[in-house]
Amino acid sequence: MAAAVAPIPAHYLHAAVTLASHGNADSKSLVSNLPRRGAFLGFGVRGRGSSRARPMHDVSNIQLRAAGKWGVVRSELLNPKSEAGACGSTFEDVPHITDWLPDLETFPNPLKFNPAYSAVKKYFVDDDDFVAKDIVVNMENVGSGLHFRRAGPRDKIYFRAEEVKACIVTCGGLCPGLNTVIREIVCALWYQYGVREIYGIDGGYRGFYARNTITLNPKVVNDIHKRGGTILGTSRGGHDTMKIVDSIENRGINQVYIIGGDGTHKGAEAIHEEIIKRGLKVVVAGIPKTIDNDIDIIDKSFGFDTAVEEAQRAINAAHVEAESTHNGVGVVKLMGRYSGYIAMYATLASRDVEHFLKVHKESITLKYIDPTYMIRAVPSIASDNVYCTLLAHSAIHGAMAGFCGFTAGPVNNRHCYIPISRAVEKQRHVNTSDRMWARLLSSTHQPNFLRYEKVLEEQRVQREKDSNSHGVDLDQQLPGLTASHSLPLAPQSTLKPSTSNSSANVRI
Ligand SMILES: Nc1ncnc2c1ncn2[C@@H]1O[C@H](COP(=O)(O)OP(=O)(O)OP(=O)(O)O)[C@@H](O)[C@H]1O
Ligand SMILES: O=P(O)(O)OC[C@H]1O[C@](O)(CO)[C@@H](O)[C@@H]1O
């Protein structure tokens, strides 16, 4: 039985190669202990509405109380509303429809009269609640760092049910859970806020001006969460800001729910800015979707857990194939673009990996499995379904409360409204110098690929210890690799069959 390589450092992470399994998970917790004593947070921040500054005792859910009055710098409507608070804290707020339409009427949130929700103690979120991006603190910097507006229903809303005309669009690649988000936006608008006009945009951004809309209601979406894909269709390209906003204006749409990845969100930001320029009473709400998990700030994107779960099936198959053959090697290709998270988590979850291709100058039997499109086309698993529900609810509560130009998502497990510009500022990718990577290497008994010279040195020492007892020349383990390479997959070209799900005999 031969062994194989995984994971591969971030910039190479597209394929995970699997084989022999190792146990020995590193169970160290990533999160350091939070201080037990209460921390007094008295911030001088501005919030919507006003309340007294109070001490807070739970730094994992910091609720920042406003000390001053709300104010908007109208000349800077298109920039993120960033506020500096005490202790080096920054409050990155999202736009609000009153920023450009200051005299809008407000209405009581109908959830007050909803039998399910009215029983909940303190159901409405305080307007001046924020969530800390970094919750691991030491006593000297408690409360510092970035904070985002907490998501959730507000007691006052800016839309009457009968005036709402909402639309939903899905863009970019497929991702498990898309249909669940669509379903929950429709059902929550319908049942929680009494909205009756909800439309689906057919086939991504270009559907705004090139296609007819699809009428959505709870009956139409009832079972769609059990299916993969998106009932609305999706596409890449076709973003024409002017045409899209013309279509929004002409159709009288006033709530736009945009589900997509970073490209989609850049498009959403452009639509939001054009809406402000035209002074329309229209809110744009983003729901981050990416199987790659590369959207920064939020804890995790929906569909990711489903993708990792589904990847296990391919990895298991590769493992069985490899184990059943003399010198068997299984190679599994996984999606992830430049981020590498699916490969990393799938590898860590399965541990079906061994770190080297040992060179015995004999044939290996290589089985290559490409499950990429299968992984993103499946329906979402239970945990993703629940997550999608919360995302959809966060988005509609935010839109009904007049927030806009935001994307909704969990930050340290608390749902927030994040300015789109901030969410797409940079793409996240696997960090090969953080604890998770170290955990992965240790759990799968792999060397630190980034310090190749050191690895070679360690091997040399090991070889001396082994005193040639195995008859393996370790100098030949990684043929063709120079110290500048970080990826010990020298025979990569031979490991890359042209067809998917193929098998090959490779001599190395
Ligand atoms: N910079 C941009 N400005 C405006 N629109 C954009 C921009 N980048 C991408 N878009 C639009 O967003 C849509 C989706 O973009 P893209 O294909 O990059 O997928 P994505 O949203 O990043 O999702 P995925 O994670 O699946 O790749 C396309 O319709 C594209 O035209
Ligand atoms: O749908 P397409 O155009 O084949 O794109 C595939 C890409 O889309 C994603 O699934 C999502 O961005 C990537 O992981 C993958 O590289």
XYZ file of C-alpha atoms and ligand atoms in Angstrom:
555
model
C 0.000 0.000 0.000
C 1.405 3.364 -0.939
C 0.569 6.592 0.717
C -0.534 9.919 -0.552
C -0.619 13.593 0.173
C -3.116 15.938 1.737
C -3.675 18.640 2.489
C -1.817 20.888 0.168
C -0.863 24.444 1.162
C -3.483 27.051 0.426
C -2.393 28.222 -2.991
C -2.366 24.650 -4.237
C -5.473 23.572 -2.441
C -7.743 22.294 -5.085
C -7.222 18.624 -4.657
C -7.007 16.473 -1.607
C -5.235 13.185 -1.974
C -6.295 10.495 0.372
C -5.306 7.170 1.626
C -4.162 5.548 4.824
C -5.989 6.687 7.887
C -4.586 8.039 11.122
C -6.407 8.752 14.313
C -5.082 10.964 17.058
C -7.105 14.130 16.826
C -5.667 17.166 18.501
C -8.351 18.172 20.930
C -6.878 21.487 22.060
C -9.402 24.237 21.997
C -8.737 27.165 19.741
C -10.492 29.607 21.966
C -8.606 30.746 24.975
C -10.341 31.279 28.242
C -12.473 34.327 28.493
C -11.967 36.445 31.569
C -14.159 35.345 34.443
C -14.413 38.721 36.002
C -16.830 41.210 34.540
C -15.454 43.803 32.216
C -16.775 47.298 32.406
C -17.491 48.639 28.975
C -18.449 52.247 28.801
C -18.340 53.225 25.165
C -18.900 56.617 23.713
C -20.638 55.389 20.593
C -23.538 56.681 18.656
C -26.434 54.378 18.033
C -29.881 54.516 16.562
C -31.878 55.824 19.469
C -30.182 56.457 22.761
C -29.731 54.770 26.067
C -27.493 55.042 29.073
C -24.009 53.585 29.157
C -24.017 50.491 31.331
C -21.438 47.946 32.451
C -21.554 44.729 30.490
C -20.442 41.452 31.980
C -20.461 39.081 29.077
C -17.634 39.744 26.699
C -18.722 36.911 24.420
C -21.854 38.855 23.588
C -20.923 42.430 24.028
C -23.913 44.684 23.880
C -22.713 48.173 23.346
C -24.926 50.850 24.769
C -25.133 54.155 23.017
C -24.073 57.176 24.976
C -24.801 59.828 22.389
C -27.360 60.504 19.716
C -27.575 59.086 16.286
C -26.172 61.183 13.497
C -25.463 60.619 9.847
C -22.866 62.240 7.706
C -25.010 62.705 4.665
C -22.193 63.660 2.320
C -20.634 60.270 2.919
C -23.618 58.044 2.307
C -21.681 55.743 0.058
C -18.922 55.056 2.553
C -19.149 52.571 5.413
C -20.376 54.234 8.573
C -17.440 53.715 10.829
C -17.431 55.087 14.345
C -14.546 55.150 16.772
C -15.452 54.349 20.343
C -13.529 54.208 23.573
C -10.865 51.546 24.248
C -9.866 51.471 20.562
C -13.218 50.037 19.513
C -14.645 50.596 16.040
C -18.301 50.284 15.121
C -18.829 49.465 11.529
C -22.451 50.245 10.882
C -24.544 49.535 7.808
C -26.505 52.099 5.787
C -30.099 52.840 6.673
C -32.831 53.990 4.357
C -33.319 57.151 6.433
C -29.772 58.147 5.468
C -31.214 59.410 2.186
C -34.948 59.488 3.001
C -34.926 61.006 6.498
C -38.645 61.575 6.961
C -39.957 58.072 6.459
C -42.861 56.899 8.573
C -42.319 53.962 10.914
C -44.744 51.196 11.851
C -44.923 48.778 14.779
C -43.399 45.412 13.990
C -46.291 42.950 13.455
C -44.292 40.295 15.302
C -45.526 42.028 18.450
C -48.912 40.526 17.692
C -47.664 37.179 16.417
C -48.627 34.408 18.900
C -45.321 32.596 18.383
C -43.079 35.591 18.851
C -44.986 37.792 21.270
C -44.374 35.240 24.006
C -40.617 35.554 23.644
C -39.101 37.691 26.367
C -37.125 40.507 24.814
C -37.660 39.355 21.271
C -36.652 42.626 19.641
C -33.029 43.505 19.284
C -31.883 46.785 20.802
C -30.937 49.287 18.151
C -27.624 49.857 19.787
C -26.545 46.235 20.169
C -23.297 45.428 18.420
C -21.281 42.230 18.178
C -17.516 42.106 18.623
C -15.511 40.590 15.818
C -12.802 39.409 18.181
C -14.052 37.810 21.349
C -10.803 36.461 22.619
C -9.408 39.311 24.657
C -6.981 39.999 27.399
C -7.838 42.362 30.195
C -5.893 45.186 28.617
C -7.830 45.342 25.387
C -11.358 44.383 26.420
C -13.817 45.990 24.057
C -11.289 47.051 21.452
C -11.485 46.068 17.804
C -14.215 45.912 15.220
C -17.936 45.635 16.034
C -20.910 44.969 13.782
C -24.566 45.792 14.214
C -26.450 42.870 15.685
C -29.051 41.363 13.357
C -32.642 40.627 14.302
C -36.132 42.099 14.419
C -36.602 45.705 15.496
C -39.730 46.948 17.199
C -40.199 49.612 14.526
C -40.181 48.886 10.835
C -40.105 51.087 7.744
C -42.402 49.107 5.440
C -46.090 48.346 5.693
C -46.830 44.758 4.635
C -49.082 45.824 1.781
C -46.493 48.192 0.299
C -43.690 45.588 0.149
C -42.752 44.230 -3.235
C -39.805 41.924 -2.634
C -37.605 40.055 -5.066
C -34.977 37.357 -4.652
C -32.083 36.615 -6.997
C -29.401 33.925 -6.860
C -26.062 34.412 -8.646
C -22.745 32.603 -9.022
C -22.108 28.875 -8.602
C -24.457 26.413 -6.969
C -24.281 25.784 -3.270
C -26.267 23.449 -1.000
C -28.901 25.431 0.878
C -29.807 27.976 -1.805
C -33.353 26.692 -1.979
C -33.646 26.715 1.801
C -32.697 30.404 1.911
C -35.221 31.179 -0.841
C -37.909 29.223 0.974
C -37.282 30.930 4.282
C -37.205 34.438 2.830
C -40.562 33.765 1.219
C -42.150 32.088 4.242
C -40.833 34.564 6.805
C -41.897 37.585 4.736
C -45.293 35.966 4.288
C -45.993 34.631 7.749
C -44.037 37.020 9.966
C -44.629 40.302 8.155
C -47.722 39.584 6.068
C -46.000 40.381 2.768
C -47.881 39.036 -0.271
C -45.864 40.227 -3.263
C -42.643 38.248 -3.583
C -40.908 37.561 -6.885
C -38.012 35.403 -7.990
C -35.598 36.798 -10.571
C -34.969 34.160 -13.187
C -31.343 33.203 -13.837
C -29.171 35.626 -11.878
C -28.556 39.344 -12.426
C -29.405 39.315 -16.096
C -32.868 38.030 -15.189
C -33.724 41.508 -13.904
C -33.861 42.880 -17.414
C -33.890 39.829 -19.694
C -36.536 37.549 -18.229
C -39.885 37.481 -16.541
C -40.125 37.200 -12.798
C -41.387 34.116 -10.987
C -44.201 34.589 -8.477
C -43.285 33.100 -5.116
C -45.472 32.142 -2.178
C -45.271 29.537 0.609
C -47.014 26.939 -1.545
C -44.556 27.311 -4.421
C -41.534 26.995 -2.135
C -42.913 24.432 0.282
C -40.640 21.488 -0.609
C -37.782 23.181 -2.371
C -35.337 22.845 0.530
C -35.269 19.120 -0.170
C -33.739 19.748 -3.568
C -30.269 20.837 -4.557
C -29.618 23.800 -6.842
C -31.764 26.911 -6.966
C -35.325 27.000 -8.249
C -34.631 30.491 -9.552
C -31.657 29.510 -11.685
C -28.323 31.270 -11.478
C -25.668 32.715 -13.745
C -22.336 34.435 -13.850
C -22.036 37.677 -15.764
C -24.914 39.850 -16.899
C -24.507 42.508 -14.240
C -25.585 45.841 -15.709
C -26.227 48.187 -12.794
C -28.296 50.718 -14.700
C -30.515 48.145 -16.372
C -31.000 46.286 -13.096
C -31.979 49.410 -11.153
C -34.225 50.529 -14.025
C -35.977 47.181 -13.770
C -36.275 47.457 -9.966
C -37.716 50.954 -10.305
C -40.090 50.074 -13.150
C -41.447 47.017 -11.400
C -41.926 48.934 -8.138
C -39.705 46.534 -6.208
C -38.633 47.942 -2.833
C -36.818 45.008 -1.170
C -34.076 43.212 -3.074
C -32.631 40.012 -1.591
C -29.414 39.008 -3.319
C -27.904 35.602 -2.614
C -24.367 35.088 -3.868
C -20.645 35.144 -3.340
C -18.164 37.981 -3.375
C -18.747 38.818 -7.052
C -22.488 38.919 -6.461
C -22.004 41.172 -3.439
C -19.876 43.594 -5.445
C -22.808 43.750 -7.832
C -25.210 44.225 -4.901
C -23.119 47.128 -3.625
C -23.286 48.793 -7.054
C -27.082 48.386 -7.110
C -27.366 49.803 -3.586
C -25.258 52.839 -4.537
C -27.329 53.510 -7.637
C -30.507 53.274 -5.560
C -29.147 55.941 -3.190
C -28.230 58.167 -6.122
C -31.775 57.887 -7.428
C -33.222 58.448 -3.946
C -35.443 55.364 -4.109
C -37.175 53.753 -1.177
C -35.525 50.423 -1.903
C -33.374 48.293 0.388
C -30.759 45.805 -0.812
C -29.955 42.875 1.491
C -27.211 40.359 0.741
C -27.070 36.765 1.873
C -23.533 35.394 1.585
C -23.367 32.221 -0.447
C -20.182 30.437 -1.293
C -19.295 26.814 -1.084
C -15.682 27.960 -0.954
C -16.227 29.586 2.474
C -14.077 32.475 1.298
C -16.240 35.374 2.493
C -14.360 37.203 5.185
C -15.764 38.229 8.579
C -18.605 35.684 8.841
C -17.957 32.493 10.764
C -18.805 30.157 7.927
C -20.882 30.204 4.780
C -23.976 28.061 4.330
C -23.569 24.854 2.364
C -20.002 24.451 3.521
C -20.798 21.778 6.099
C -22.880 19.918 3.529
C -19.986 20.069 1.063
C -17.533 18.719 3.630
C -19.988 15.977 4.560
C -20.496 14.999 0.948
C -16.753 15.048 0.295
C -16.396 12.317 2.908
C -18.166 9.931 0.604
C -15.634 10.463 -2.152
C -12.735 10.271 0.278
C -14.089 7.047 1.754
C -14.362 5.566 -1.713
C -10.798 6.612 -2.534
C -9.638 5.123 0.728
C -11.339 1.795 0.111
C -9.997 1.659 -3.429
C -6.468 2.472 -2.304
C -6.497 0.027 0.568
C -7.763 -2.793 -1.589
C -4.864 -2.614 -4.022
C -1.154 -3.167 -3.699
C 0.457 0.304 -3.641
C -2.924 1.902 -4.086
C -3.245 5.651 -4.146
C -6.499 7.554 -4.051
C -6.736 11.112 -5.314
C -9.828 13.211 -4.640
C -10.320 16.575 -6.268
C -12.300 19.069 -4.249
C -13.565 22.553 -5.005
C -12.483 25.633 -3.189
C -10.967 27.972 -5.710
C -8.169 29.759 -3.877
C -9.532 29.263 -0.405
C -8.913 25.560 0.266
C -11.392 25.131 3.100
C -13.321 22.163 1.748
C -10.100 20.220 1.203
C -8.796 21.165 4.624
C -11.941 20.316 6.573
C -12.700 17.189 4.579
C -9.178 15.975 5.207
C -9.318 16.781 8.882
C -12.699 15.082 9.189
C -11.716 11.882 7.407
C -8.035 11.706 8.306
C -7.683 9.341 5.395
C -4.352 10.670 4.418
C -0.739 9.881 4.649
C 1.870 12.425 4.098
C 4.270 11.119 1.499
C 4.500 9.246 -1.686
C 7.347 6.983 -0.772
C 9.427 6.083 -3.725
C 9.959 2.387 -4.070
C 10.510 2.542 -7.815
C 7.556 0.336 -8.406
C 4.096 0.752 -9.831
C 1.246 2.286 -7.936
C -2.418 1.960 -8.766
C -3.964 5.368 -8.762
C -7.686 5.988 -8.483
C -8.770 9.539 -9.193
C -12.187 10.754 -8.105
C -13.649 14.114 -9.045
C -16.842 14.653 -7.019
C -16.750 18.453 -7.299
C -20.110 19.160 -8.935
C -21.774 16.353 -6.984
C -20.729 18.060 -3.774
C -22.312 21.388 -4.560
C -25.471 20.049 -6.205
C -26.832 18.103 -3.241
C -29.541 19.393 -0.887
C -28.233 20.858 2.342
C -27.855 18.795 5.486
C -29.877 19.537 8.618
C -27.405 21.922 10.244
C -27.100 23.959 7.054
C -30.888 24.071 6.763
C -31.126 25.592 10.219
C -28.345 28.031 9.407
C -30.035 29.045 6.143
C -33.241 29.725 8.060
C -31.471 32.095 10.446
C -29.724 33.858 7.588
C -32.986 34.415 5.750
C -34.640 35.703 8.912
C -31.735 38.064 9.650
C -31.956 39.443 6.124
C -35.693 40.122 6.186
C -35.659 41.615 9.697
C -32.886 43.955 8.563
C -34.680 44.963 5.378
C -38.004 45.542 7.164
C -36.157 47.684 9.723
C -34.753 49.809 6.894
C -31.152 48.626 6.948
C -29.580 48.163 3.543
C -26.305 47.638 1.714
C -25.566 44.881 4.184
C -24.903 41.206 4.122
C -26.196 39.084 6.969
C -24.130 36.480 8.724
C -22.877 35.098 12.008
C -19.848 36.648 13.669
C -18.837 34.578 16.658
C -22.169 32.818 16.410
C -24.222 36.034 16.646
C -25.934 37.168 13.486
C -24.848 40.609 12.304
C -25.350 43.123 9.536
C -22.027 43.657 7.839
C -21.481 46.451 5.305
C -21.130 44.768 1.924
C -17.990 46.737 1.173
C -16.377 45.294 4.281
C -17.507 41.727 3.579
C -15.969 41.721 0.099
C -12.870 43.670 1.018
C -10.749 40.569 0.965
C -11.245 36.892 0.319
C -10.512 34.455 3.063
C -8.291 31.462 2.487
C -6.739 28.728 4.527
C -4.030 30.182 6.681
C -1.024 27.909 6.781
C 0.347 29.552 9.868
C -2.654 29.314 12.163
C -3.734 26.749 14.722
C -6.195 25.008 12.436
C -3.483 24.220 9.931
C -1.174 23.030 12.688
C -3.987 20.866 14.019
C -4.526 19.402 10.593
C -0.848 18.582 10.136
C -0.604 16.987 13.523
C -3.847 15.020 13.232
C -2.824 13.575 9.905
C 0.842 13.162 10.770
C 2.111 15.411 8.068
C 5.249 17.474 7.983
C 5.223 21.230 7.784
C 5.384 21.648 4.048
C 6.352 25.247 4.361
C 9.672 24.520 5.996
C 10.886 21.979 3.594
C 14.581 22.227 4.435
C 13.766 21.464 8.041
C 11.658 18.505 7.025
C 14.523 17.131 4.962
C 16.891 17.584 7.846
C 14.519 15.793 10.188
C 14.214 12.977 7.712
C 17.939 12.643 7.460
C 18.181 12.315 11.221
C 15.375 9.794 11.182
C 17.096 7.853 8.436
C 20.234 7.571 10.489
C 18.178 6.299 13.364
C 16.456 3.784 11.167
C 19.936 2.640 9.977
C 18.639 1.510 6.635
C 16.524 -1.169 8.245
C 13.608 -0.557 5.840
C 15.710 -0.390 2.704
C 14.122 2.910 1.673
C 16.295 5.727 0.463
C 14.613 8.746 1.961
C 16.610 11.078 -0.256
C 14.474 9.828 -3.073
C 11.195 10.425 -1.329
C 10.384 13.657 -3.064
C 12.025 13.547 -6.460
C 12.181 16.762 -8.397
C 11.381 18.999 -5.461
C 13.623 21.902 -4.768
C 13.617 23.743 -1.492
C 11.605 26.536 -3.085
C 8.672 24.188 -3.575
C 6.330 23.888 -0.687
C 4.315 21.040 -2.111
C 5.850 17.584 -1.825
C 3.878 16.234 -4.699
C 6.604 15.864 -7.255
C 4.792 13.481 -9.533
C 1.784 15.798 -9.609
C 1.577 15.767 -13.375
C 1.333 12.009 -13.328
C -1.284 12.214 -10.617
C -3.526 14.359 -12.756
C -5.408 12.147 -15.166
C -7.256 13.958 -17.890
C -10.576 12.338 -17.165
C -12.474 12.391 -13.940
C -13.157 9.343 -11.820
C -10.416 7.449 -13.572
C -7.859 4.900 -12.610
C -4.279 4.643 -13.791
C -1.152 2.673 -13.195
C 1.622 5.122 -12.554
C 5.243 4.237 -12.208
C 7.214 6.623 -10.073
N -17.134 43.661 -9.472
C -18.378 43.367 -9.813
N -19.295 44.351 -9.991
C -20.559 44.066 -10.330
N -21.013 42.806 -10.536
C -20.161 41.797 -10.366
C -18.798 42.020 -10.008
N -18.197 40.815 -9.930
C -19.132 39.901 -10.237
N -20.305 40.479 -10.494
C -21.552 39.811 -10.855
O -21.933 38.912 -9.812
C -22.464 37.715 -10.353
C -21.809 36.509 -9.759
O -20.414 36.678 -9.742
P -19.398 35.459 -9.693
O -19.558 34.617 -10.902
O -18.066 36.054 -9.424
O -19.905 34.549 -8.503
P -19.845 34.769 -6.942
O -20.936 35.655 -6.520
O -18.467 35.192 -6.532
O -20.206 33.319 -6.428
P -19.268 32.020 -6.362
O -18.689 31.997 -4.979
O -20.182 30.913 -6.602
O -18.202 32.140 -7.407
C -22.306 37.804 -11.842
O -23.580 38.076 -12.390
C -21.350 38.951 -12.073
O -21.670 39.674 -13.234
O -19.780 26.865 -11.778
P -18.466 26.909 -12.435
O -18.408 28.049 -13.394
O -18.049 25.612 -12.994
O -17.388 27.323 -11.329
C -16.780 26.459 -10.432
C -16.295 27.288 -9.286
O -17.420 27.738 -8.578
C -17.289 27.385 -7.221
O -18.048 26.235 -6.997
C -17.854 28.488 -6.349
O -17.090 29.624 -6.478
C -15.794 27.138 -7.034
O -15.486 26.307 -5.958
C -15.423 26.532 -8.334
O -14.065 26.686 -8.604
